[in-house]
PDB file of C-alpha atoms in Angstrom:
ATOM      1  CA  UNK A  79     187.866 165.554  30.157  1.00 28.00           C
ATOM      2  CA  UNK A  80     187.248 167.101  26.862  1.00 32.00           C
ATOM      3  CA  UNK A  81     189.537 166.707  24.368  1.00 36.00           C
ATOM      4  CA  UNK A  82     190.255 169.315  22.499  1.00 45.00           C
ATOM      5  CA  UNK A  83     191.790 170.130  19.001  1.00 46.00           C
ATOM      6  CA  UNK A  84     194.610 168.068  19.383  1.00 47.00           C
ATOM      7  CA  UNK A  85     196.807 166.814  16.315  1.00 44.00           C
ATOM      8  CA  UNK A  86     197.937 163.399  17.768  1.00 35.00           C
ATOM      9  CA  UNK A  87     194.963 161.480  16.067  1.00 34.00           C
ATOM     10  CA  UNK A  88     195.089 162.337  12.473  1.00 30.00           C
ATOM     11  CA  UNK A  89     198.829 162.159  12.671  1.00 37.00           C
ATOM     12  CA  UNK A  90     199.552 159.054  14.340  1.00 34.00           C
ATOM     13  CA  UNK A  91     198.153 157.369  11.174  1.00 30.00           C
ATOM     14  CA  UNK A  92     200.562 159.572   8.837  1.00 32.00           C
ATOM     15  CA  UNK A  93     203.604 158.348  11.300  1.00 35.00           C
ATOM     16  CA  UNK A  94     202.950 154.690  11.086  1.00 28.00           C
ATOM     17  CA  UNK A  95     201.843 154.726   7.785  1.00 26.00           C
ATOM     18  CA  UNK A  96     204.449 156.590   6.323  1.00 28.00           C
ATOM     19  CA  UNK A  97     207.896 156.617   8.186  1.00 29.00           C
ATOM     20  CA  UNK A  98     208.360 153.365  10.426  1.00 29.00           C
ATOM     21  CA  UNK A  99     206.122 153.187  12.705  1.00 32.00           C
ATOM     22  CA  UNK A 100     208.876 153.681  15.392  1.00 35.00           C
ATOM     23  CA  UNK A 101     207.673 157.172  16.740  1.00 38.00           C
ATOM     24  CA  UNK A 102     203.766 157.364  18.151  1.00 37.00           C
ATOM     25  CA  UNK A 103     201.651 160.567  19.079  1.00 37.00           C
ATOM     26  CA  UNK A 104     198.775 160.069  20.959  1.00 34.00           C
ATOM     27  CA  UNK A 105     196.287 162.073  23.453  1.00 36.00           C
ATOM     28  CA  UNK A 106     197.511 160.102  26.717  1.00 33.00           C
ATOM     29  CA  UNK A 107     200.055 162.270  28.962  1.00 36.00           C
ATOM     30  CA  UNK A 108     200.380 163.138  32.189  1.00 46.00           C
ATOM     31  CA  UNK A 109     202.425 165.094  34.694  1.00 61.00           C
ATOM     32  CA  UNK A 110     204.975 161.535  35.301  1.00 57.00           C
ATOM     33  CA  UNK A 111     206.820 161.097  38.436  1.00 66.00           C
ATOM     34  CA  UNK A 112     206.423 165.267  39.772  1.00 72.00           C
ATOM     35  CA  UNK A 113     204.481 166.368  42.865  1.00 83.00           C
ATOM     36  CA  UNK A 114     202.075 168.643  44.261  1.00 91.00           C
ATOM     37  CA  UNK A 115     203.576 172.134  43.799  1.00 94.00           C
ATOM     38  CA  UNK A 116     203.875 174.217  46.051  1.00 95.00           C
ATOM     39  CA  UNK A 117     200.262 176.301  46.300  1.00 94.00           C
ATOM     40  CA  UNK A 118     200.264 179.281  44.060  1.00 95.00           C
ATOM     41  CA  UNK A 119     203.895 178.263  43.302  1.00 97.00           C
ATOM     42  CA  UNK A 120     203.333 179.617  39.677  1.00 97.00           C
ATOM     43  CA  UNK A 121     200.870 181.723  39.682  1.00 98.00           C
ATOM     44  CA  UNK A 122     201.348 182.363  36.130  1.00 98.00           C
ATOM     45  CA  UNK A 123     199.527 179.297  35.770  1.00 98.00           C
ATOM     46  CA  UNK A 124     196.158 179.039  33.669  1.00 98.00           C
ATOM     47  CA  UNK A 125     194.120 176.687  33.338  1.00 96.00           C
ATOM     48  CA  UNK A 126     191.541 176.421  29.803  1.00 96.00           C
ATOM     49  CA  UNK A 127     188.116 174.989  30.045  1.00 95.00           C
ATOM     50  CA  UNK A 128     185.200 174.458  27.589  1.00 92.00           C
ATOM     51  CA  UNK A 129     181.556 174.006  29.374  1.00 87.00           C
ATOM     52  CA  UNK A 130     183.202 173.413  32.850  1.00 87.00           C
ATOM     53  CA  UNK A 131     185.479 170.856  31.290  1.00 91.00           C
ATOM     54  CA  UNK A 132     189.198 171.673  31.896  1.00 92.00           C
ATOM     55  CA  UNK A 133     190.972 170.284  29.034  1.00 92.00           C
ATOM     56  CA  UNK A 134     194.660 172.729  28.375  1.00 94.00           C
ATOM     57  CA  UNK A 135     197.213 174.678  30.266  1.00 95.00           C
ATOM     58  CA  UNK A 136     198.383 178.191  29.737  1.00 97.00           C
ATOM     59  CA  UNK A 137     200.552 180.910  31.396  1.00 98.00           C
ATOM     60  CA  UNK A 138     199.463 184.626  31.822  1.00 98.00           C
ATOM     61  CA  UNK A 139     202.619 186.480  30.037  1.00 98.00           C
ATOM     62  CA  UNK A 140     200.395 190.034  30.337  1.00 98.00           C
ATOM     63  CA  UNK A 141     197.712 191.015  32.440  1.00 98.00           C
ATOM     64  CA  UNK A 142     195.244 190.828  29.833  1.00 98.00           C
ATOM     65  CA  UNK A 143     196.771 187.844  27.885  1.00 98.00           C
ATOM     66  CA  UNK A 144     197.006 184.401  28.105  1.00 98.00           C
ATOM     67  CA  UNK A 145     199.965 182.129  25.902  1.00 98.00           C
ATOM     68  CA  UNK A 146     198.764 178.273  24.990  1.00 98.00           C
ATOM     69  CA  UNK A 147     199.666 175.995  22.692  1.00 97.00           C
ATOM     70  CA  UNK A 148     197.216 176.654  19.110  1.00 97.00           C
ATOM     71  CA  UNK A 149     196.543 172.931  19.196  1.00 95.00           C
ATOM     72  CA  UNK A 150     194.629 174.026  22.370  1.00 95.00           C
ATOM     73  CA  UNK A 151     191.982 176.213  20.026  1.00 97.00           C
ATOM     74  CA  UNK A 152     188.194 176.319  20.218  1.00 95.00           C
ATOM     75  CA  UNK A 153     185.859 179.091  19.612  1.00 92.00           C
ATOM     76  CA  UNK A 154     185.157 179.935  23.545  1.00 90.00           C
ATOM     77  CA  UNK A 155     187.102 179.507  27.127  1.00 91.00           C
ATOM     78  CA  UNK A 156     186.626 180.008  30.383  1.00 96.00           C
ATOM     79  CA  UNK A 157     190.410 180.642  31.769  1.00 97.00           C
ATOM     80  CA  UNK A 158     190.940 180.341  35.308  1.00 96.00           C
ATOM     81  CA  UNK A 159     194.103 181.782  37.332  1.00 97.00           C
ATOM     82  CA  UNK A 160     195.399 181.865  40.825  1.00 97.00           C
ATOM     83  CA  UNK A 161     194.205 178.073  40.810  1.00 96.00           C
ATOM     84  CA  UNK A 162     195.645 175.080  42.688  1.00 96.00           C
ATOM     85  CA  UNK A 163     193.365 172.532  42.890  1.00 94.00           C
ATOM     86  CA  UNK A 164     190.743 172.976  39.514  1.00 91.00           C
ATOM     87  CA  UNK A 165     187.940 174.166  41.317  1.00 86.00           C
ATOM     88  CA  UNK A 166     187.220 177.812  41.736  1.00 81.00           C
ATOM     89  CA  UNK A 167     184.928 177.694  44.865  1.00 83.00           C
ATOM     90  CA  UNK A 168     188.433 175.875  46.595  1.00 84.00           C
ATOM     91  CA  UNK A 169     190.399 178.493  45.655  1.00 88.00           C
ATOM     92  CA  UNK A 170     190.421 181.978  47.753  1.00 87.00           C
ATOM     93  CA  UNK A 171     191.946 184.657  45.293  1.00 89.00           C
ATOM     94  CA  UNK A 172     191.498 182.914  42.130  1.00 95.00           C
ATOM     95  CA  UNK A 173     190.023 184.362  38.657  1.00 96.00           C
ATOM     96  CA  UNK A 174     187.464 183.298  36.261  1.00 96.00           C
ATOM     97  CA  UNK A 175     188.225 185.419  33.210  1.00 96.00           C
ATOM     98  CA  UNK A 176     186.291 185.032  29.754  1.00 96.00           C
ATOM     99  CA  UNK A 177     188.572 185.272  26.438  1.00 96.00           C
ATOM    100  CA  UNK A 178     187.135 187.846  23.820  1.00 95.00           C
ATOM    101  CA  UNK A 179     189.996 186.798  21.073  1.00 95.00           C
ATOM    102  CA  UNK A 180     192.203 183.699  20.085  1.00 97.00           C
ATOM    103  CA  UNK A 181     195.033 184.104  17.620  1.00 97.00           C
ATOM    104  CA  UNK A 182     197.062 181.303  16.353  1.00 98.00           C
ATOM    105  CA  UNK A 183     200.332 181.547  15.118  1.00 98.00           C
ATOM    106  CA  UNK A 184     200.319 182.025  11.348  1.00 97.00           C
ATOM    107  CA  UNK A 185     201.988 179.428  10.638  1.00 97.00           C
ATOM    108  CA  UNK A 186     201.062 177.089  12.923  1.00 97.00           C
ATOM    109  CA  UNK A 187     200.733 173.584  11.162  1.00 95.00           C
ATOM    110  CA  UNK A 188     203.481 174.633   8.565  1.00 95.00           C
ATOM    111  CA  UNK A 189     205.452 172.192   8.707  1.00 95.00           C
ATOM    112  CA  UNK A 190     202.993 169.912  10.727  1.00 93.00           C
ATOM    113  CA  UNK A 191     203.157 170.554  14.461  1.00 93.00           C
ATOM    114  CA  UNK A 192     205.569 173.626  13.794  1.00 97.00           C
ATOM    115  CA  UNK A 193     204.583 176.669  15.511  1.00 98.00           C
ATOM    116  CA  UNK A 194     202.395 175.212  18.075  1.00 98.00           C
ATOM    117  CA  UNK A 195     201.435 178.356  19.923  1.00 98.00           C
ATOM    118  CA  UNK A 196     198.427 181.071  20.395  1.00 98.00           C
ATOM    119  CA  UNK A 197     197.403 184.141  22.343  1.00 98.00           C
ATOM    120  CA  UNK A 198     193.991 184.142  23.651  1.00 98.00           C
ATOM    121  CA  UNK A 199     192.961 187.736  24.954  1.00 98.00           C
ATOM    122  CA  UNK A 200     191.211 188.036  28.170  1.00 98.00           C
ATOM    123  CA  UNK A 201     187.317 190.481  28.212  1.00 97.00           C
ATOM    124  CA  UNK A 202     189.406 192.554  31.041  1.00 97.00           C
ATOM    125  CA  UNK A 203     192.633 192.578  32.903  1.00 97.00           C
ATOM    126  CA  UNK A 204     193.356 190.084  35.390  1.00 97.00           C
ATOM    127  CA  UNK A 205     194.018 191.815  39.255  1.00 94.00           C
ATOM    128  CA  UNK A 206     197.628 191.120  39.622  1.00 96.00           C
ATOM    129  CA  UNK A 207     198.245 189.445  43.291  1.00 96.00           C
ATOM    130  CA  UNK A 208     200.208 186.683  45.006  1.00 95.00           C
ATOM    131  CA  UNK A 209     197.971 184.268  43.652  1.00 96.00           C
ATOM    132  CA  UNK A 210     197.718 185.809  39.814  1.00 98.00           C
ATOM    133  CA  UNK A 211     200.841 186.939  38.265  1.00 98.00           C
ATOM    134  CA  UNK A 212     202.057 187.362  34.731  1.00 98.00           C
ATOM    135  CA  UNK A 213     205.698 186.050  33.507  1.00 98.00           C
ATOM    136  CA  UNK A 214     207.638 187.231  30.858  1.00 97.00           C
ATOM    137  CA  UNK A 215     209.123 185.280  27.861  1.00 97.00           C
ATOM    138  CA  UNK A 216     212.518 184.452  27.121  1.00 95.00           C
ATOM    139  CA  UNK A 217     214.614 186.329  24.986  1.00 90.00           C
ATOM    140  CA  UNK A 218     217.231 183.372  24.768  1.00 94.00           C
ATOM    141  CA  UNK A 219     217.038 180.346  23.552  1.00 96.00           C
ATOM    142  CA  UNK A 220     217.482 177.222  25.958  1.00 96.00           C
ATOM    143  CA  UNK A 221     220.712 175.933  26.673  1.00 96.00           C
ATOM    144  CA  UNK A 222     221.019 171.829  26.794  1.00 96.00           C
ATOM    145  CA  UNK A 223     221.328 171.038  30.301  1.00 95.00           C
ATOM    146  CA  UNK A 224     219.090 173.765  32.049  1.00 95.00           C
ATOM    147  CA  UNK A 225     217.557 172.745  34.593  1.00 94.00           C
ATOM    148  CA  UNK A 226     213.504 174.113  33.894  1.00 95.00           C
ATOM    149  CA  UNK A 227     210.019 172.776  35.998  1.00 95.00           C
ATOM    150  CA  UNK A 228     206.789 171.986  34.036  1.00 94.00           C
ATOM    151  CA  UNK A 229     203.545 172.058  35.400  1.00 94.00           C
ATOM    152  CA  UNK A 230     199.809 170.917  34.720  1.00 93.00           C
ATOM    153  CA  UNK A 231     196.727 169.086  36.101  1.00 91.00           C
ATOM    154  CA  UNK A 232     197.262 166.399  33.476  1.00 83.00           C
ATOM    155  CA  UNK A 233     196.648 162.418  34.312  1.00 72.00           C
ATOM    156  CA  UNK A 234     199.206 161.130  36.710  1.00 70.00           C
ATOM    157  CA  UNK A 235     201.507 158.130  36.226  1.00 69.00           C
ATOM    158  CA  UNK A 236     198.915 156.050  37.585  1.00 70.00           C
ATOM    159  CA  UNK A 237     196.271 157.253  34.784  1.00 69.00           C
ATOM    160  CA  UNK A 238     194.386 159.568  38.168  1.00 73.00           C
ATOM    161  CA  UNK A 239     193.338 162.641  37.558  1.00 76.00           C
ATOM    162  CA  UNK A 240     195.511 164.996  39.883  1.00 84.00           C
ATOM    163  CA  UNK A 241     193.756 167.170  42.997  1.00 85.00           C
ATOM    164  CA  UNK A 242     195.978 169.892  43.052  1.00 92.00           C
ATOM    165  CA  UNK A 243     198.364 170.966  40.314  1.00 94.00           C
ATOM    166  CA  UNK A 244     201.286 168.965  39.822  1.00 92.00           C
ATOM    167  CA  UNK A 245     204.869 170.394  39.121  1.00 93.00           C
ATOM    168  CA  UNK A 246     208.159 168.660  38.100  1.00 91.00           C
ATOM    169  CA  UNK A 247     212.017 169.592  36.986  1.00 92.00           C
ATOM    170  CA  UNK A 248     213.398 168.073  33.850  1.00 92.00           C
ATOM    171  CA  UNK A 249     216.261 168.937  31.430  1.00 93.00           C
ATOM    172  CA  UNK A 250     216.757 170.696  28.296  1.00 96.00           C
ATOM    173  CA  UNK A 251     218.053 167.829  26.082  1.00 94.00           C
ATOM    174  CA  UNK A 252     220.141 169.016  23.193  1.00 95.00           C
ATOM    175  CA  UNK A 253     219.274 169.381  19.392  1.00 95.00           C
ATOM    176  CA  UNK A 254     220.648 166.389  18.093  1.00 95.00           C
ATOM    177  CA  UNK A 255     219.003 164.433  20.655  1.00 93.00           C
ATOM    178  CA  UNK A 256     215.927 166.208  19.642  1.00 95.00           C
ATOM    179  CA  UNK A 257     216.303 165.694  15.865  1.00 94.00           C
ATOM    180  CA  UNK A 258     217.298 162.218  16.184  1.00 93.00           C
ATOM    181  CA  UNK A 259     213.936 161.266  18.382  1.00 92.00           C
ATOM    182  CA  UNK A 260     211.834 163.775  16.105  1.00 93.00           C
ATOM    183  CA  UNK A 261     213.530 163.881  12.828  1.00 90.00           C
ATOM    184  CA  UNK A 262     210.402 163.526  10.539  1.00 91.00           C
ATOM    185  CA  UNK A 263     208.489 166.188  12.205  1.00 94.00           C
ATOM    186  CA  UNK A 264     211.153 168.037  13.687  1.00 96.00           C
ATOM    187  CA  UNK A 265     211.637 171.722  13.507  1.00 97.00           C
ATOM    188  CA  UNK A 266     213.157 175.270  14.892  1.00 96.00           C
ATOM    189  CA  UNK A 267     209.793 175.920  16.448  1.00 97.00           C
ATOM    190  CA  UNK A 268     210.444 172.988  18.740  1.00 97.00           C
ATOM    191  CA  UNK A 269     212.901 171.890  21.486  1.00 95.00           C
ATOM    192  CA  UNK A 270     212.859 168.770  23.775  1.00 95.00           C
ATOM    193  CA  UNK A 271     213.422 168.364  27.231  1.00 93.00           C
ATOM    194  CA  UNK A 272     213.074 165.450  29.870  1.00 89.00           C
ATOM    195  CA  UNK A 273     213.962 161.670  28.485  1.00 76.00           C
ATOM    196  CA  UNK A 274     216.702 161.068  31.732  1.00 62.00           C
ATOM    197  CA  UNK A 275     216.499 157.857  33.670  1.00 67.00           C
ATOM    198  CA  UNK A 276     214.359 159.324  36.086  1.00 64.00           C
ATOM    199  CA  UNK A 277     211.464 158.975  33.832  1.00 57.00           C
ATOM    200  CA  UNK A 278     210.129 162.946  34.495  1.00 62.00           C
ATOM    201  CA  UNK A 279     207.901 163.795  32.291  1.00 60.00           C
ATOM    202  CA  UNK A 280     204.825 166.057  30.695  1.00 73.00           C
ATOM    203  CA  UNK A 281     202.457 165.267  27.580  1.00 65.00           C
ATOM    204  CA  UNK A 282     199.327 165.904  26.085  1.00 63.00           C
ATOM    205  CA  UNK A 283     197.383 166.510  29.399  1.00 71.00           C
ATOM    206  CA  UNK A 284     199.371 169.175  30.087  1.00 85.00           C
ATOM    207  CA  UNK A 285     199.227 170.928  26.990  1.00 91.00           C
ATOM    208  CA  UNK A 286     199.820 174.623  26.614  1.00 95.00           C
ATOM    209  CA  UNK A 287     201.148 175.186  30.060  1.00 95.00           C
ATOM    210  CA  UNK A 288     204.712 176.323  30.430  1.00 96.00           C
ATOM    211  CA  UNK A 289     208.017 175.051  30.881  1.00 96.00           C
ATOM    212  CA  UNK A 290     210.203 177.441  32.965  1.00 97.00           C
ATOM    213  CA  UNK A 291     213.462 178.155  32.951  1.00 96.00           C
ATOM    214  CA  UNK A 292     215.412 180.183  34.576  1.00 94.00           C
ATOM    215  CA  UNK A 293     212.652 181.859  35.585  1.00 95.00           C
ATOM    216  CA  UNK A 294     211.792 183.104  32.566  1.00 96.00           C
ATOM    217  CA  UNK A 295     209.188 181.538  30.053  1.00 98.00           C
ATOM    218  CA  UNK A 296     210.678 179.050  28.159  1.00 98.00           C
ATOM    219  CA  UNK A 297     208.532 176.832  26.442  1.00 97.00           C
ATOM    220  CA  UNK A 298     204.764 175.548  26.115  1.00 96.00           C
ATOM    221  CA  UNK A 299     203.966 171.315  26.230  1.00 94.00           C
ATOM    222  CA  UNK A 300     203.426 171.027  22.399  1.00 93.00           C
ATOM    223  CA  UNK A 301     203.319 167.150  22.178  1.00 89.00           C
ATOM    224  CA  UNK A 302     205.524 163.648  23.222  1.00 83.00           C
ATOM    225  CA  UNK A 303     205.081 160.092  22.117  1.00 75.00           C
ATOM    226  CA  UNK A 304     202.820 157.201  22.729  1.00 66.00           C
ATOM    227  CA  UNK A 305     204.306 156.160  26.392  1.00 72.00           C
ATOM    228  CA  UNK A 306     204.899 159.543  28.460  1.00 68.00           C
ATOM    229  CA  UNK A 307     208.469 159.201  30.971  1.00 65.00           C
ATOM    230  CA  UNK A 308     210.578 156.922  28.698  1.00 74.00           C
ATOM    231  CA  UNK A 309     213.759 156.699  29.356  1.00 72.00           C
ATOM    232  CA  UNK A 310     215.922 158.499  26.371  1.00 75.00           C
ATOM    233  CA  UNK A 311     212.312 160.151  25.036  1.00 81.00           C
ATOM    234  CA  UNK A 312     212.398 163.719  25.547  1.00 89.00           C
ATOM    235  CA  UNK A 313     209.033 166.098  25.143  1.00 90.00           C
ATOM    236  CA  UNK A 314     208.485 168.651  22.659  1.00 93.00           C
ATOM    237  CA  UNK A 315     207.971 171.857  23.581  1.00 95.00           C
ATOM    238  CA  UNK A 316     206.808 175.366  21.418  1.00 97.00           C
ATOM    239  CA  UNK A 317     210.400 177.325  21.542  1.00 98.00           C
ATOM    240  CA  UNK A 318     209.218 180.815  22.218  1.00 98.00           C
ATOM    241  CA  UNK A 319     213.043 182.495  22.023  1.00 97.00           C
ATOM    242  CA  UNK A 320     211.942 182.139  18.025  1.00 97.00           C
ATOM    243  CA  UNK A 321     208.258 183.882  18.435  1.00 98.00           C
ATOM    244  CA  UNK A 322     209.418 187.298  20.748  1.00 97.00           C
ATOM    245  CA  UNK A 323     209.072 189.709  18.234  1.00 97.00           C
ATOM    246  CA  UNK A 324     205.310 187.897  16.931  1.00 98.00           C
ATOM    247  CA  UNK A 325     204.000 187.823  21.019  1.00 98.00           C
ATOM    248  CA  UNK A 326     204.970 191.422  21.261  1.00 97.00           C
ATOM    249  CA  UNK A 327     203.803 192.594  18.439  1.00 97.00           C
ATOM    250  CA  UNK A 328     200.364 190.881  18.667  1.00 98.00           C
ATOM    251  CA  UNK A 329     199.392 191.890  21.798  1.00 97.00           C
ATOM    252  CA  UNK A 330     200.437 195.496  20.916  1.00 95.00           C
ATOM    253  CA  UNK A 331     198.579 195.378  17.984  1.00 94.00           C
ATOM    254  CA  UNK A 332     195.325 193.824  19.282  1.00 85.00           C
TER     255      UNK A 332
END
């Protein structure tokens, strides 16, 4: 699996270096504790890959764009839609699209990890079916206690590669939960979810790919610590209520 512009390894030194060595980023999540979605479930669902190699999530929020986290960036993708398990010839109705354009938030990085998101524009528009469908982004922000589903082909709890994509509910925690795990890097651009006693969780596997809510779009996996499905260790998603106006606007403008 490729892995691909991620900011866990640069800034894992900065965290143990210079806080307390208490909070941990790394490249090592997973899907933890979920299941098998349903097939075609959320066919929003994309799935990035460089030379073959899947290596990020995304979710079709237009028929000619694609939403990912901008940790996610390289120069080229191949995106596929309509997928459930990651290969194409498996897959009856699915789409392999080529991207013409990525655009990362301006200000992604500023704070670090703040603003973790991009739009990568697709060389045509997708066909719209029961297998490929768009989604649209929230216009509210998330509420601590919704109940929202994640999904992603990342490593399972058992460090396996998954065969089909795997889906799984958590909770919005609240703010103060979020600042008090996150403080040093925390931000508006961010929310957490997940951390309860059932030990759901996403993390850097499933990068990019969306948290739902509602059924709306609520978030994208951003990043998580060291040890994916803690108990009392929320995720961190991209909050997209704060970047409406900027998805709208750049895809209208592009």
């Amino acid at each position: 699996m490729t892995a691909a512009g991620n900011p866990w390894g640069w800034f894992l030194g900065y965290l143990l270096l210079g806080i307390t060595g208490s909070l941990a980023f790394i490249n090592g999540g997973h899907i933890i504790n979920g299941e098998d979605c349903n097939p075609h479930s959320q066919p929003w669902q994309a799935a990035l890959f460089l030379e073959d190699d899947f290596f990020c999530g995304g979710v079709l929020v237009h028929p000619q764009w694609v939403l990912s986290a901008a940790h996610c960036f390289q120069n080229s993708y191949t995106i596929g839609l309509g997928l459930h398990n990651l290969e194409p010839e498996q897959e009856p109705g699915s789409q392999m699209m080529e991207a013409s354009l990525s655009i990362q938030h301006p200000e992604y990085n500023e704070p670090s990890m703040a603003n973790d998101l991009m739009l990568i524009k697709l060389k045509e528009s997708v066909s719209l079916s029961d297998t490929v469908r768009n989604i649209s982004v929230v216009s509210q922000c998330p509420t601590p206690g919704d109940s929202c589903l994640v999904s992603g082909w990342g490593r399972l709890a058992s460090g396996r590669l998954p065969q089909v994509l795997q889906c799984v509910n958590i909770s919005v925690a609240s703010e103060e939960v979020c600042k008090a795990r996150y403080g040093p890097v925390y931000h508006p651009s961010m929310f957490c979810a997940g951390g309860g006693q059932d030990q759901k969780d996403s993390c850097h596997g499933d990068s990019g790919g969306p948290l739902i809510c509602n059924g709306s779009l609520q978030g994208l996996v951003s990043f998580g610590q060291a040890q994916c499905g803690q108990p009392n260790v929320p995720g961190v998603y991209t909050n997209l209520c704060k970047f409406t106006d900027w998805i709208q606007t750049t895809i209208q403008a592009s």
